[in-house]
Short mmCIF file of C-alpha atoms in Angstrom, two decimals:
data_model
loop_
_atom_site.label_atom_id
_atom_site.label_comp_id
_atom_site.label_asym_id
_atom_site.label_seq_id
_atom_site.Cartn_x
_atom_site.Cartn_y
_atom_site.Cartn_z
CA UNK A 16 24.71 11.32 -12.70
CA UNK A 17 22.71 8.66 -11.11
CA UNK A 18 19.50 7.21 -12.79
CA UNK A 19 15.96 6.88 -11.52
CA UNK A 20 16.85 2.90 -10.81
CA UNK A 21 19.74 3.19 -9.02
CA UNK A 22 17.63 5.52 -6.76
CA UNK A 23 15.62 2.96 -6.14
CA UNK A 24 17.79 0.42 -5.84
CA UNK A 25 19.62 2.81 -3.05
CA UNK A 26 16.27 3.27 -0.97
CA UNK A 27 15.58 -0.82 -0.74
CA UNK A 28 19.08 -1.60 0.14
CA UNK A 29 18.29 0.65 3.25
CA UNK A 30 19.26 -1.06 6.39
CA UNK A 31 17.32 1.25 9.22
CA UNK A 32 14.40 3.43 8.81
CA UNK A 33 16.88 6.87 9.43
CA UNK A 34 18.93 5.32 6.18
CA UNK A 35 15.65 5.37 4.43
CA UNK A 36 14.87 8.96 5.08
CA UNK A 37 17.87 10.59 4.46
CA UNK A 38 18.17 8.43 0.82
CA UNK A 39 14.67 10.26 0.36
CA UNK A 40 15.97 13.40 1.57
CA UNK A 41 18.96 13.53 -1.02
CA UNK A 42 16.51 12.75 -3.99
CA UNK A 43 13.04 13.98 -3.24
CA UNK A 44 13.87 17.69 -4.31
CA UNK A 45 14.94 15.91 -7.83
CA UNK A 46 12.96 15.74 -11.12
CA UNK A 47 14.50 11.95 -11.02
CA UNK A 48 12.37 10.95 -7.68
CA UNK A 49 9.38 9.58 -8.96
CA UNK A 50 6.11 7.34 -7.40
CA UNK A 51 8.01 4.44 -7.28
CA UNK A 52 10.63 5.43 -5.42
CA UNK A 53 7.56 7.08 -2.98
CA UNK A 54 6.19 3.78 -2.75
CA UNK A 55 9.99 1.86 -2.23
CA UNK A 56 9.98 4.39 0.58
CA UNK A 57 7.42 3.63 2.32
CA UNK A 58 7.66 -0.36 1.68
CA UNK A 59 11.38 -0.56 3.11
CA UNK A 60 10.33 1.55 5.86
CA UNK A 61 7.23 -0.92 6.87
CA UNK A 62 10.11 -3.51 6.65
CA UNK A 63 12.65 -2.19 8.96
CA UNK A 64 9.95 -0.14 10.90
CA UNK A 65 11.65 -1.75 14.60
CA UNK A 66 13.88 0.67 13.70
CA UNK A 67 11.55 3.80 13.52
CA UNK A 68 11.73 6.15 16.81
CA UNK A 69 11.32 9.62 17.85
CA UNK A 70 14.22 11.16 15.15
CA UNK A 71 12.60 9.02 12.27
CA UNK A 72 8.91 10.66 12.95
CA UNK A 73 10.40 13.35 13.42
CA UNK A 74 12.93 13.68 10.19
CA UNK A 75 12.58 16.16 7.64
CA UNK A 76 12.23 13.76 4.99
CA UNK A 77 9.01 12.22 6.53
CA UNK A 78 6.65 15.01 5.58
CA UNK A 79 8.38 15.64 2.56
CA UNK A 80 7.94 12.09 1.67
CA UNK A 81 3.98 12.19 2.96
CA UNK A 82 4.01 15.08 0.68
CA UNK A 83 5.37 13.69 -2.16
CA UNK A 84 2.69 10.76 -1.73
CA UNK A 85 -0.04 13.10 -1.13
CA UNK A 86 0.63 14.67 -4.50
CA UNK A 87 0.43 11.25 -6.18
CA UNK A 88 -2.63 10.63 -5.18
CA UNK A 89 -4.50 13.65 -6.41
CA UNK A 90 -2.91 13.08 -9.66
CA UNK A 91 -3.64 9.76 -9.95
CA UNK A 92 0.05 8.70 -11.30
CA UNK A 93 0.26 5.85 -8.85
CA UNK A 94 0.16 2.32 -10.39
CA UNK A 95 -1.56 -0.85 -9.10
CA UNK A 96 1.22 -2.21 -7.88
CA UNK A 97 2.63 1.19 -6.05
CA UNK A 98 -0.38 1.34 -4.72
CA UNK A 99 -1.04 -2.02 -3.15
CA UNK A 100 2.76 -1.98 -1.51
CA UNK A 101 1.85 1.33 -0.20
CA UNK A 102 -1.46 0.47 1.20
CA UNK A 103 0.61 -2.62 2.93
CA UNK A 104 2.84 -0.22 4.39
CA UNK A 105 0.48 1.74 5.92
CA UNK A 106 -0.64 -1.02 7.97
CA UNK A 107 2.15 -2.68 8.63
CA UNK A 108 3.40 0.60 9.98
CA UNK A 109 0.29 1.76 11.95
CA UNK A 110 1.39 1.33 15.68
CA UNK A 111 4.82 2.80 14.34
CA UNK A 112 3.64 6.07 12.27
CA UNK A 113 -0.31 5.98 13.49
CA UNK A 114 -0.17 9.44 11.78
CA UNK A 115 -0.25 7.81 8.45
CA UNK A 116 -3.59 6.00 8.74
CA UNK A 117 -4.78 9.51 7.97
CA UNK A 118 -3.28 8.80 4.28
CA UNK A 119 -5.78 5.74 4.00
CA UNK A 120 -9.12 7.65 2.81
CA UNK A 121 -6.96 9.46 0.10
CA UNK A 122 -5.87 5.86 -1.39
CA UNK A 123 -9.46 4.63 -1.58
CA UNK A 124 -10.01 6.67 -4.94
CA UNK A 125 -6.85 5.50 -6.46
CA UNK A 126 -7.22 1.96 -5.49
CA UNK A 127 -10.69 1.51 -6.90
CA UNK A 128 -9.39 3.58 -10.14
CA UNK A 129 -5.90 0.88 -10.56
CA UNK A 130 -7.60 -2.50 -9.21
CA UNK A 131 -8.40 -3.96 -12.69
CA UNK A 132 -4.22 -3.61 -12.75
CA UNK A 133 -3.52 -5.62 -9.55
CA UNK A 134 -2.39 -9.05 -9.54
CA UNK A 135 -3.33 -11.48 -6.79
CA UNK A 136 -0.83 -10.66 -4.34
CA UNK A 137 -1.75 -7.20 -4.77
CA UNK A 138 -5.39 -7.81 -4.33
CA UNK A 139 -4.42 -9.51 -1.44
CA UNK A 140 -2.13 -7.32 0.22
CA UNK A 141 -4.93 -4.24 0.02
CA UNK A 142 -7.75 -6.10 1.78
CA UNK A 143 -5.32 -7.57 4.56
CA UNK A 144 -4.61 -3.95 5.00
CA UNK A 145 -8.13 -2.54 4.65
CA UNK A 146 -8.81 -5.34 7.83
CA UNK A 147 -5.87 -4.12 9.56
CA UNK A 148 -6.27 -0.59 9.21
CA UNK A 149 -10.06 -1.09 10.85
CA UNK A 150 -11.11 1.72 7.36
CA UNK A 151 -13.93 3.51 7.78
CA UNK A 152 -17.50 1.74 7.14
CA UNK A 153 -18.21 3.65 4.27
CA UNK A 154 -14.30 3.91 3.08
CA UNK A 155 -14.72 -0.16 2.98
CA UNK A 156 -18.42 -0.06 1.38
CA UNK A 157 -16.57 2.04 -1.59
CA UNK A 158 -13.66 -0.60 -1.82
CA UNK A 159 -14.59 -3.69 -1.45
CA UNK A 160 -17.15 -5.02 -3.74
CA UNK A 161 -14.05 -3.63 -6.25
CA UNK A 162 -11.82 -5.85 -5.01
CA UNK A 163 -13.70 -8.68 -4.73
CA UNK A 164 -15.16 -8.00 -8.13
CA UNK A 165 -11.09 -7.98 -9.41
CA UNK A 166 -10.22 -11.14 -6.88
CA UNK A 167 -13.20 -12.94 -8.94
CA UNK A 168 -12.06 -12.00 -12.41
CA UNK A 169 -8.75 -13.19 -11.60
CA UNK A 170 -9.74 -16.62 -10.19
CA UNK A 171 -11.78 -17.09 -13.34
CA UNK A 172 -9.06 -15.66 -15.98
CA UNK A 173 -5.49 -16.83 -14.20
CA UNK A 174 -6.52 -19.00 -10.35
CA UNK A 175 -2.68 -20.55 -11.03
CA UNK A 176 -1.43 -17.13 -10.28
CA UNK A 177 -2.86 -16.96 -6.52
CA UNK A 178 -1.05 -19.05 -4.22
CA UNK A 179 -1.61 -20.16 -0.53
CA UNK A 180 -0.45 -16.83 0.94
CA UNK A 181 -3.00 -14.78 -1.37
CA UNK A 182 -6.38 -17.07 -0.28
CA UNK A 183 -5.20 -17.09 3.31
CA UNK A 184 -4.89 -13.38 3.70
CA UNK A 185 -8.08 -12.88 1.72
CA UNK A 186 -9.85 -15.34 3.91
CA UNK A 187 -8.54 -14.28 7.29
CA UNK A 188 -9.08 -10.64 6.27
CA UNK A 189 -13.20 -11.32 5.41
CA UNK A 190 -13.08 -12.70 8.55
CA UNK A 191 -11.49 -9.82 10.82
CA UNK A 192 -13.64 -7.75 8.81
CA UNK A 193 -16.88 -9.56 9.12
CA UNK A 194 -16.22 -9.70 12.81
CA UNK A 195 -16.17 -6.11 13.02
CA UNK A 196 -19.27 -6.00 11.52
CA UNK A 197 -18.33 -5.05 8.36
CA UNK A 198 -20.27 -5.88 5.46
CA UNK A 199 -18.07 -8.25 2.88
CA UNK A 200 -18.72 -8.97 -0.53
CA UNK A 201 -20.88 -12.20 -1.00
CA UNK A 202 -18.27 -12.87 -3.75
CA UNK A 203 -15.46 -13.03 -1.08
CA UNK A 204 -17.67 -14.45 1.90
CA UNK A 205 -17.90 -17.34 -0.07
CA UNK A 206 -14.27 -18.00 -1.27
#
């Protein structure tokens, strides 16, 4: 029998997108596949997305997996840091799978409910893709001041735990955002 782990450790040793989806396809059906490997999914598929065409969109194992993440969502079950890899993926993937932009509104909720649990990176990597994603106005009006309210708490409780990377995409992302005329967070205009 194989364990929940190995699953996992299966989906991120993926080499293509197609490997990916039929890994997901063997295991989604099972009690065993669970919101992290939903979230593994979709990281590893942001990372090899050059190789995402036509039979990857089109793969059974796509909706099921857009399902499966669907169903997370409503439930709530997704952790901080499921949720920030996800909402990286998303954007990372956009020009790739444009269809899954449409999942963005449905993580707002669950973001705002699990950022007290993000670390920095995590913070980090869900505002680069709130910027990147160009999120609704009033998605962003929701989100934001949580984040920045969670970036502040963690620069006052832990700043050695941000590093370059973090600041930089926080900065460059109040800026794309600002630019669009998107209203930022005092709190992260002035970091």
């Amino acid at each position: 029998a194989i364990s929940p782990r190995e699953i996992t450790t299966l989906i991120s040793t993926s080499e293509t997108a197609g490997a990916v989806l039929d890994t997901v396809g063997s295991f989604i059906d099972s009690r065993l596949f669970n919101e992290i490997h939903v979230a593994t999914a979709f990281t590893k598929l942001a990372k090899v997305k050059a190789t995402i065409g036509q039979p990857e969109r089109e793969h059974a194992s796509m909706g099921k997996l857009v399902a499966s993440l669907r169903s997370f969502l409503q439930s709530r079950t997704l952790k901080a840091q499921a949720v920030a890899n996800v909402c990286w993926a998303i954007a990372s993937m956009q020009h790739e799978l444009p269809e899954l932009l449409s999942l963005m509104p449905q993580l707002v909720p669950t973001t705002e409910h699990v950022a007290k649990d993000m670390v920095p990176q995590a913070v980090s990597n869900v505002i680069w893709a709130c910027a990147t994603c160009t999120l609704d106005d009033q998605l962003l009006q929701k989100l934001l001041p949580t984040l920045a309210e969670r970036v502040f708490e963690l620069l006052f409780l832990r700043p050695d735990d941000f590093n370059g990377q973090d600041i930089a995409n926080i900065i460059w992302s109040c800026a794309e955002l600002q630019a669009r005329g998107a209203k930022v967070s005092p709190l992260l205009v002035i970091l």
